[in-house]
mmCIF file of N, CA and C in Angstrom:
data_model
loop_
_atom_site.group_PDB
_atom_site.id
_atom_site.type_symbol
_atom_site.label_atom_id
_atom_site.label_comp_id
_atom_site.label_asym_id
_atom_site.label_seq_id
_atom_site.Cartn_x
_atom_site.Cartn_y
_atom_site.Cartn_z
ATOM 1 N N SER Q 206 14.989 -6.610 14.577
ATOM 2 C CA SER Q 206 14.780 -7.539 13.779
ATOM 3 C C SER Q 206 15.001 -7.742 12.371
ATOM 4 N N ASP Q 207 14.428 -8.724 11.782
ATOM 5 C CA ASP Q 207 15.255 -8.957 10.348
ATOM 6 C C ASP Q 207 14.166 -7.862 9.623
ATOM 7 N N TRP Q 208 13.212 -7.213 10.208
ATOM 8 C CA TRP Q 208 12.873 -6.369 9.116
ATOM 9 C C TRP Q 208 13.802 -5.121 9.055
ATOM 10 N N GLN Q 209 14.300 -4.628 10.258
ATOM 11 C CA GLN Q 209 14.801 -3.325 10.380
ATOM 12 C C GLN Q 209 16.178 -3.654 9.721
ATOM 13 N N ARG Q 210 16.933 -4.656 9.779
ATOM 14 C CA ARG Q 210 18.123 -5.144 9.196
ATOM 15 C C ARG Q 210 18.072 -4.686 7.833
ATOM 16 N N ARG Q 211 16.709 -5.540 7.046
ATOM 17 C CA ARG Q 211 16.584 -5.330 5.704
ATOM 18 C C ARG Q 211 16.257 -3.904 5.270
ATOM 19 N N LYS Q 212 15.450 -3.362 5.789
ATOM 20 C CA LYS Q 212 15.197 -1.687 5.619
ATOM 21 C C LYS Q 212 16.567 -1.061 5.519
ATOM 22 N N ASN Q 213 17.395 -1.206 6.392
ATOM 23 C CA ASN Q 213 18.545 -0.510 6.623
ATOM 24 C C ASN Q 213 19.677 -1.181 5.861
ATOM 25 N N ALA Q 214 20.027 -2.320 5.545
ATOM 26 C CA ALA Q 214 20.429 -2.902 4.580
ATOM 27 C C ALA Q 214 20.488 -2.318 3.334
ATOM 28 N N VAL Q 215 19.230 -2.405 2.749
ATOM 29 C CA VAL Q 215 19.009 -1.592 1.406
ATOM 30 C C VAL Q 215 19.139 -0.385 1.104
ATOM 31 N N GLY Q 216 18.837 0.519 2.370
ATOM 32 C CA GLY Q 216 18.901 1.833 2.202
ATOM 33 C C GLY Q 216 17.515 2.174 1.540
ATOM 34 N N LEU Q 217 16.461 1.782 2.054
ATOM 35 C CA LEU Q 217 14.635 2.121 1.191
ATOM 36 C C LEU Q 217 14.564 3.371 1.035
ATOM 37 N N ASN Q 218 14.379 3.446 -0.328
ATOM 38 C CA ASN Q 218 13.548 4.963 -0.481
ATOM 39 C C ASN Q 218 12.759 4.725 -1.627
ATOM 40 N N SER Q 219 12.160 5.630 -2.234
ATOM 41 C CA SER Q 219 11.062 5.770 -2.888
ATOM 42 C C SER Q 219 11.324 4.702 -4.455
ATOM 43 N N GLN Q 220 12.231 4.648 -4.351
ATOM 44 C CA GLN Q 220 12.821 3.798 -5.979
ATOM 45 C C GLN Q 220 13.492 2.452 -5.484
ATOM 46 N N THR Q 221 13.224 1.759 -4.187
ATOM 47 C CA THR Q 221 13.730 0.744 -3.895
ATOM 48 C C THR Q 221 12.495 -0.510 -3.442
ATOM 49 N N PRO Q 222 12.487 -1.202 -4.240
ATOM 50 C CA PRO Q 222 11.195 -2.028 -4.147
ATOM 51 C C PRO Q 222 11.624 -2.750 -2.971
ATOM 52 N N LEU Q 223 10.621 -3.010 -2.207
ATOM 53 C CA LEU Q 223 10.917 -3.543 -0.575
ATOM 54 C C LEU Q 223 10.834 -5.080 -0.503
ATOM 55 N N THR Q 224 9.821 -5.564 -1.177
ATOM 56 C CA THR Q 224 9.474 -6.955 -1.263
ATOM 57 C C THR Q 224 8.447 -7.304 -2.292
ATOM 58 N N ARG Q 225 8.003 -8.505 -2.546
ATOM 59 C CA ARG Q 225 7.035 -8.932 -3.564
ATOM 60 C C ARG Q 225 6.158 -10.076 -2.865
ATOM 61 N N ILE Q 226 5.039 -10.123 -2.832
ATOM 62 C CA ILE Q 226 4.319 -11.215 -1.656
ATOM 63 C C ILE Q 226 4.117 -12.184 -2.919
ATOM 64 N N THR Q 227 4.605 -13.218 -2.182
ATOM 65 C CA THR Q 227 4.396 -14.420 -3.423
ATOM 66 C C THR Q 227 3.419 -15.639 -2.971
ATOM 67 N N MET Q 228 3.268 -15.745 -1.934
ATOM 68 C CA MET Q 228 2.169 -16.366 -1.078
ATOM 69 C C MET Q 228 0.906 -15.942 -1.412
ATOM 70 N N PRO Q 229 0.105 -16.806 -2.008
ATOM 71 C CA PRO Q 229 -1.339 -16.376 -2.145
ATOM 72 C C PRO Q 229 -2.216 -15.471 -0.995
ATOM 73 N N ILE Q 230 -2.913 -14.557 -0.941
ATOM 74 C CA ILE Q 230 -3.856 -14.434 -0.144
ATOM 75 C C ILE Q 230 -5.076 -14.560 -0.452
ATOM 76 N N LEU Q 231 -5.603 -15.005 0.649
ATOM 77 C CA LEU Q 231 -7.055 -15.568 0.228
ATOM 78 C C LEU Q 231 -8.006 -13.956 -0.041
ATOM 79 N N ASN Q 232 -9.060 -14.267 -0.634
ATOM 80 C CA ASN Q 232 -9.889 -13.298 -1.418
ATOM 81 C C ASN Q 232 -9.023 -11.879 -1.904
ATOM 82 N N ALA Q 233 -7.602 -11.950 -2.090
ATOM 83 C CA ALA Q 233 -7.326 -10.786 -2.692
ATOM 84 C C ALA Q 233 -7.821 -10.594 -4.186
ATOM 85 N N LYS Q 234 -7.809 -9.061 -4.307
ATOM 86 C CA LYS Q 234 -8.735 -8.710 -5.533
ATOM 87 C C LYS Q 234 -7.902 -8.330 -6.615
ATOM 88 N N PHE Q 235 -6.625 -8.117 -6.519
ATOM 89 C CA PHE Q 235 -5.818 -7.642 -7.365
ATOM 90 C C PHE Q 235 -4.175 -8.237 -6.979
ATOM 91 N N GLU Q 236 -3.346 -7.861 -7.776
ATOM 92 C CA GLU Q 236 -1.713 -7.983 -7.590
ATOM 93 C C GLU Q 236 -1.298 -6.667 -7.023
ATOM 94 N N LEU Q 237 -0.158 -6.988 -6.380
ATOM 95 C CA LEU Q 237 0.678 -5.861 -5.783
ATOM 96 C C LEU Q 237 1.649 -5.497 -6.389
ATOM 97 N N GLY Q 238 2.178 -6.383 -7.014
ATOM 98 C CA GLY Q 238 3.778 -6.054 -7.951
ATOM 99 C C GLY Q 238 4.759 -5.486 -6.557
ATOM 100 N N ASP Q 239 5.658 -4.860 -7.164
ATOM 101 C CA ASP Q 239 6.885 -4.491 -5.979
ATOM 102 C C ASP Q 239 6.070 -3.876 -5.272
ATOM 103 N N ILE Q 240 6.563 -3.663 -4.017
ATOM 104 C CA ILE Q 240 5.889 -2.853 -2.870
ATOM 105 C C ILE Q 240 7.211 -2.049 -2.490
ATOM 106 N N VAL Q 241 6.670 -0.828 -2.553
ATOM 107 C CA VAL Q 241 7.769 0.293 -2.684
ATOM 108 C C VAL Q 241 7.162 1.325 -1.201
ATOM 109 N N VAL Q 242 8.273 1.660 -0.344
ATOM 110 C CA VAL Q 242 7.753 2.447 1.092
ATOM 111 C C VAL Q 242 8.726 3.855 1.070
ATOM 112 N N THR Q 243 8.095 4.921 0.768
ATOM 113 C CA THR Q 243 9.077 6.023 0.886
ATOM 114 C C THR Q 243 9.411 6.143 2.169
ATOM 115 N N ASP Q 244 10.702 7.083 2.058
ATOM 116 C CA ASP Q 244 11.713 7.270 3.365
ATOM 117 C C ASP Q 244 10.871 7.688 4.607
ATOM 118 N N LEU Q 245 10.090 8.567 4.526
ATOM 119 C CA LEU Q 245 9.182 9.396 5.660
ATOM 120 C C LEU Q 245 8.434 8.427 5.934
ATOM 121 N N ALA Q 246 7.590 7.645 5.376
ATOM 122 C CA ALA Q 246 6.740 6.448 5.479
ATOM 123 C C ALA Q 246 7.473 5.348 6.322
ATOM 124 N N ASN Q 247 8.623 4.871 5.655
ATOM 125 C CA ASN Q 247 9.367 3.761 6.221
ATOM 126 C C ASN Q 247 9.738 4.097 7.791
ATOM 127 N N GLY Q 248 10.009 5.333 7.962
ATOM 128 C CA GLY Q 248 11.027 5.768 9.041
ATOM 129 C C GLY Q 248 9.576 5.760 10.423
ATOM 130 N N LEU Q 249 8.680 5.667 10.025
ATOM 131 C CA LEU Q 249 7.387 5.749 11.000
ATOM 132 C C LEU Q 249 6.581 4.610 11.142
ATOM 133 N N LEU Q 250 6.454 3.510 10.258
ATOM 134 C CA LEU Q 250 5.642 2.456 10.313
ATOM 135 C C LEU Q 250 6.704 1.337 10.822
ATOM 136 N N ALA Q 251 5.473 0.575 11.642
ATOM 137 C CA ALA Q 251 6.506 -1.065 12.007
ATOM 138 C C ALA Q 251 6.056 -2.044 11.078
ATOM 139 N N GLU Q 252 6.547 -2.792 10.997
ATOM 140 C CA GLU Q 252 6.609 -4.168 9.778
ATOM 141 C C GLU Q 252 4.907 -4.663 9.712
ATOM 142 N N GLU Q 253 4.552 -4.640 10.887
ATOM 143 C CA GLU Q 253 2.598 -5.336 10.965
ATOM 144 C C GLU Q 253 2.210 -4.215 10.859
ATOM 145 N N GLN Q 254 2.569 -2.722 11.013
ATOM 146 C CA GLN Q 254 1.621 -1.872 10.352
ATOM 147 C C GLN Q 254 1.435 -2.094 8.943
ATOM 148 N N ILE Q 255 2.629 -1.977 8.209
ATOM 149 C CA ILE Q 255 2.538 -2.006 6.726
ATOM 150 C C ILE Q 255 2.191 -3.212 6.301
ATOM 151 N N SER Q 256 2.206 -4.633 6.890
ATOM 152 C CA SER Q 256 1.628 -5.647 6.442
ATOM 153 C C SER Q 256 0.103 -5.727 6.806
ATOM 154 N N THR Q 257 -0.352 -4.704 7.840
ATOM 155 C CA THR Q 257 -1.630 -4.758 7.704
ATOM 156 C C THR Q 257 -2.692 -3.481 6.819
ATOM 157 N N MET Q 258 -2.093 -2.926 6.716
ATOM 158 C CA MET Q 258 -2.302 -1.760 5.346
ATOM 159 C C MET Q 258 -2.497 -2.757 3.890
ATOM 160 N N LEU Q 259 -1.189 -3.578 3.868
ATOM 161 C CA LEU Q 259 -1.372 -4.077 2.491
ATOM 162 C C LEU Q 259 -2.499 -5.001 2.120
ATOM 163 N N LEU Q 260 -2.644 -5.759 3.595
ATOM 164 C CA LEU Q 260 -3.900 -6.894 3.463
ATOM 165 C C LEU Q 260 -5.147 -5.991 3.375
ATOM 166 N N ARG Q 261 -5.638 -5.256 4.350
ATOM 167 C CA ARG Q 261 -6.846 -3.954 3.784
ATOM 168 C C ARG Q 261 -6.652 -3.973 2.464
ATOM 169 N N HIS Q 262 -5.589 -3.386 2.121
ATOM 170 C CA HIS Q 262 -5.663 -2.756 0.437
ATOM 171 C C HIS Q 262 -6.201 -4.104 -0.415
ATOM 172 N N LEU Q 263 -5.531 -5.134 -0.359
ATOM 173 C CA LEU Q 263 -5.734 -6.165 -1.368
ATOM 174 C C LEU Q 263 -7.182 -6.930 -0.980
ATOM 175 N N ILE Q 264 -7.551 -6.738 -0.166
ATOM 176 C CA ILE Q 264 -9.353 -7.565 -0.251
ATOM 177 C C ILE Q 264 -10.159 -6.756 -0.224
ATOM 178 N N GLY Q 265 -9.726 -5.013 -0.572
ATOM 179 C CA GLY Q 265 -10.671 -4.094 -0.901
ATOM 180 C C GLY Q 265 -11.233 -3.371 0.323
ATOM 181 N N ASP Q 266 -10.712 -2.939 1.388
ATOM 182 C CA ASP Q 266 -11.145 -2.611 2.900
ATOM 183 C C ASP Q 266 -10.438 -0.891 2.230
ATOM 184 N N TRP Q 267 -10.720 -0.307 1.584
ATOM 185 C CA TRP Q 267 -10.183 1.126 1.275
ATOM 186 C C TRP Q 267 -9.672 2.192 2.328
ATOM 187 N N GLY Q 268 -10.344 1.638 3.204
ATOM 188 C CA GLY Q 268 -9.759 2.521 4.851
ATOM 189 C C GLY Q 268 -10.665 4.111 4.885
ATOM 190 N N ALA Q 269 -10.208 5.135 4.793
ATOM 191 C CA ALA Q 269 -10.499 6.054 5.177
ATOM 192 C C ALA Q 269 -10.888 6.957 3.991
ATOM 193 N N LEU Q 270 -11.109 6.564 2.697
ATOM 194 C CA LEU Q 270 -11.686 6.968 1.693
ATOM 195 C C LEU Q 270 -13.139 7.519 1.464
ATOM 196 N N CYS Q 271 -13.729 8.263 1.101
ATOM 197 C CA CYS Q 271 -15.183 8.599 0.837
ATOM 198 C C CYS Q 271 -15.812 7.575 0.276
ATOM 199 N N PRO Q 272 -17.484 7.167 0.425
ATOM 200 C CA PRO Q 272 -17.874 6.158 -0.490
ATOM 201 C C PRO Q 272 -17.784 6.197 -2.063
ATOM 202 N N ALA Q 273 -17.585 7.401 -3.059
ATOM 203 C CA ALA Q 273 -17.390 7.596 -4.332
ATOM 204 C C ALA Q 273 -15.979 7.109 -4.475
ATOM 205 N N ASP Q 274 -14.974 6.952 -3.776
ATOM 206 C CA ASP Q 274 -13.882 6.731 -3.958
ATOM 207 C C ASP Q 274 -13.495 5.422 -3.645
ATOM 208 N N TRP Q 275 -14.418 4.183 -2.719
ATOM 209 C CA TRP Q 275 -14.523 3.082 -2.548
ATOM 210 C C TRP Q 275 -15.000 2.444 -3.903
ATOM 211 N N GLN Q 276 -16.112 3.125 -4.688
ATOM 212 C CA GLN Q 276 -16.716 2.443 -5.863
ATOM 213 C C GLN Q 276 -15.988 2.790 -7.009
ATOM 214 N N GLU Q 277 -15.139 3.755 -6.947
ATOM 215 C CA GLU Q 277 -14.154 4.501 -7.948
ATOM 216 C C GLU Q 277 -13.183 3.047 -7.813
ATOM 217 N N ASN Q 278 -12.489 2.587 -6.864
ATOM 218 C CA ASN Q 278 -11.741 1.538 -6.847
ATOM 219 C C ASN Q 278 -12.100 0.065 -7.289
ATOM 220 N N GLU Q 279 -13.421 -0.380 -7.163
ATOM 221 C CA GLU Q 279 -14.214 -1.452 -7.435
ATOM 222 C C GLU Q 279 -14.062 -1.294 -9.178
ATOM 223 N N PHE Q 280 -14.610 -0.207 -9.408
ATOM 224 C CA PHE Q 280 -14.232 0.069 -10.957
ATOM 225 C C PHE Q 280 -12.920 0.040 -11.358
ATOM 226 N N SER Q 281 -11.811 0.469 -10.866
ATOM 227 C CA SER Q 281 -10.760 0.288 -11.265
ATOM 228 C C SER Q 281 -9.778 -0.935 -10.939
ATOM 229 N N ILE Q 282 -10.332 -1.739 -10.211
ATOM 230 C CA ILE Q 282 -10.238 -3.388 -10.031
ATOM 231 C C ILE Q 282 -10.509 -3.830 -11.546
ATOM 232 N N GLU Q 283 -11.575 -3.807 -11.924
ATOM 233 C CA GLU Q 283 -12.586 -4.152 -13.108
ATOM 234 C C GLU Q 283 -11.869 -4.101 -14.574
ATOM 235 N N HIS Q 284 -11.758 -2.383 -14.750
ATOM 236 C CA HIS Q 284 -11.007 -1.960 -15.864
ATOM 237 C C HIS Q 284 -9.466 -1.409 -15.760
ATOM 238 N N GLY Q 285 -8.657 -2.136 -15.054
ATOM 239 C CA GLY Q 285 -7.136 -1.703 -14.781
ATOM 240 C C GLY Q 285 -6.737 -0.111 -14.651
ATOM 241 N N PHE Q 286 -7.423 0.258 -13.855
ATOM 242 C CA PHE Q 286 -7.074 1.525 -13.523
ATOM 243 C C PHE Q 286 -6.112 1.641 -11.919
ATOM 244 N N ARG Q 287 -5.585 2.747 -11.863
ATOM 245 C CA ARG Q 287 -5.107 2.843 -10.192
ATOM 246 C C ARG Q 287 -5.932 2.403 -9.375
ATOM 247 N N ILE Q 288 -5.166 2.088 -8.306
ATOM 248 C CA ILE Q 288 -6.142 1.437 -6.982
ATOM 249 C C ILE Q 288 -5.544 2.418 -5.858
ATOM 250 N N LEU Q 289 -6.484 2.923 -4.865
ATOM 251 C CA LEU Q 289 -5.875 4.176 -4.063
ATOM 252 C C LEU Q 289 -6.716 3.745 -2.599
ATOM 253 N N SER Q 290 -5.844 3.500 -1.388
ATOM 254 C CA SER Q 290 -6.389 3.379 -0.149
ATOM 255 C C SER Q 290 -5.862 4.464 0.673
ATOM 256 N N LYS Q 291 -6.472 4.891 1.834
ATOM 257 C CA LYS Q 291 -6.265 5.884 2.724
ATOM 258 C C LYS Q 291 -6.406 5.277 4.229
ATOM 259 N N TYR Q 292 -5.051 5.188 4.957
ATOM 260 C CA TYR Q 292 -5.301 4.651 6.569
ATOM 261 C C TYR Q 292 -5.116 5.507 7.193
ATOM 262 N N LEU Q 293 -5.451 5.659 8.447
ATOM 263 C CA LEU Q 293 -4.710 6.525 9.766
ATOM 264 C C LEU Q 293 -4.205 5.252 10.382
ATOM 265 N N VAL Q 294 -2.671 5.867 11.088
ATOM 266 C CA VAL Q 294 -2.342 4.703 11.787
ATOM 267 C C VAL Q 294 -1.383 5.832 12.705
ATOM 268 N N ASP Q 295 -1.219 5.764 13.875
ATOM 269 C CA ASP Q 295 -0.635 6.278 14.629
ATOM 270 C C ASP Q 295 -0.539 7.893 14.372
ATOM 271 N N GLY Q 296 -1.831 8.390 14.092
ATOM 272 C CA GLY Q 296 -2.293 9.740 13.938
ATOM 273 C C GLY Q 296 -1.955 10.241 12.529
ATOM 274 N N GLU Q 297 -1.467 9.629 11.753
ATOM 275 C CA GLU Q 297 -0.881 9.979 10.504
ATOM 276 C C GLU Q 297 -1.728 9.014 9.255
ATOM 277 N N TYR Q 298 -1.880 10.064 8.208
ATOM 278 C CA TYR Q 298 -2.770 9.056 7.145
ATOM 279 C C TYR Q 298 -1.621 8.826 6.069
ATOM 280 N N TYR Q 299 -1.875 7.601 5.607
ATOM 281 C CA TYR Q 299 -1.007 6.868 4.434
ATOM 282 C C TYR Q 299 -1.995 6.521 3.366
ATOM 283 N N TYR Q 300 -1.278 6.575 2.181
ATOM 284 C CA TYR Q 300 -1.870 6.450 0.969
ATOM 285 C C TYR Q 300 -1.313 4.858 0.626
ATOM 286 N N VAL Q 301 -1.748 4.069 0.176
ATOM 287 C CA VAL Q 301 -1.506 2.814 -0.521
ATOM 288 C C VAL Q 301 -1.917 2.860 -1.656
ATOM 289 N N ILE Q 302 -0.852 2.987 -2.876
ATOM 290 C CA ILE Q 302 -1.339 3.103 -4.316
ATOM 291 C C ILE Q 302 -0.937 1.992 -5.322
ATOM 292 N N THR Q 303 -1.932 1.326 -5.490
ATOM 293 C CA THR Q 303 -1.355 0.065 -6.773
ATOM 294 C C THR Q 303 -1.600 0.558 -7.970
ATOM 295 N N GLU Q 304 -0.406 0.911 -9.147
ATOM 296 C CA GLU Q 304 -0.440 1.182 -10.379
ATOM 297 C C GLU Q 304 -1.263 0.422 -11.218
ATOM 298 N N ALA Q 305 -1.786 0.902 -11.974
ATOM 299 C CA ALA Q 305 -2.602 0.646 -13.092
ATOM 300 C C ALA Q 305 -2.407 -0.879 -13.889
ATOM 301 N N ASP Q 306 -0.655 -0.839 -13.734
ATOM 302 C CA ASP Q 306 -0.439 -2.296 -14.673
ATOM 303 C C ASP Q 306 0.082 -3.345 -13.545
ATOM 304 N N ARG Q 307 -0.325 -3.116 -12.157
ATOM 305 C CA ARG Q 307 -0.223 -3.851 -11.092
ATOM 306 C C ARG Q 307 1.347 -4.382 -10.868
ATOM 307 N N SER Q 308 2.013 -3.326 -11.127
ATOM 308 C CA SER Q 308 3.867 -3.725 -11.126
ATOM 309 C C SER Q 308 4.312 -3.027 -10.260
ATOM 310 N N MET Q 309 3.557 -2.366 -9.111
ATOM 311 C CA MET Q 309 4.060 -1.910 -8.020
ATOM 312 C C MET Q 309 3.179 -1.102 -7.210
ATOM 313 N N THR Q 310 3.379 -1.368 -5.767
ATOM 314 C CA THR Q 310 2.276 -0.516 -5.065
ATOM 315 C C THR Q 310 3.204 0.057 -3.812
ATOM 316 N N THR Q 311 2.915 1.410 -3.586
ATOM 317 C CA THR Q 311 3.617 2.265 -2.919
ATOM 318 C C THR Q 311 3.087 2.789 -1.853
ATOM 319 N N ILE Q 312 3.504 3.080 -0.601
ATOM 320 C CA ILE Q 312 3.156 3.304 0.375
ATOM 321 C C ILE Q 312 3.870 4.947 1.115
ATOM 322 N N LEU Q 313 3.116 5.461 1.076
ATOM 323 C CA LEU Q 313 3.560 7.074 1.665
ATOM 324 C C LEU Q 313 2.491 7.908 2.482
ATOM 325 N N LEU Q 314 3.102 8.722 2.985
ATOM 326 C CA LEU Q 314 2.227 9.780 3.770
ATOM 327 C C LEU Q 314 1.396 10.836 2.884
ATOM 328 N N THR Q 315 0.249 10.773 3.238
ATOM 329 C CA THR Q 315 -0.476 11.694 2.278
ATOM 330 C C THR Q 315 -0.143 13.261 2.296
ATOM 331 N N GLU Q 316 0.757 13.460 2.830
ATOM 332 C CA GLU Q 316 1.307 14.844 2.376
ATOM 333 C C GLU Q 316 2.601 14.414 1.545
ATOM 334 N N GLU Q 317 2.868 13.253 1.209
ATOM 335 C CA GLU Q 317 3.951 13.287 0.065
ATOM 336 C C GLU Q 317 3.360 12.814 -1.043
ATOM 337 N N TYR Q 318 2.081 13.200 -1.261
ATOM 338 C CA TYR Q 318 1.294 12.792 -2.116
ATOM 339 C C TYR Q 318 1.534 13.936 -3.340
#
């Protein structure tokens, strides 16, 4: 697929921005900035899985976080702090983390945190 060719062509790693979402997402709560996927996560996830996690993150579906962390994310959006989501995909947990300055969002396995 085009996705695989792009991933392979740029040699994605935790320092390589994957893409920037440029079209507006209805009900998006914040900006993602550059999107980075770690090598481990990149090797396990399909494009659709990454897209689904990013969309859920953008609209405030924080996934498998406890209620207190859901509240913390809402506070973080309003006050400019880091935003964290946690999703279960194919038996593995992943974090999606958007930096406080909204310059970058990283997808990684929870064990890489």
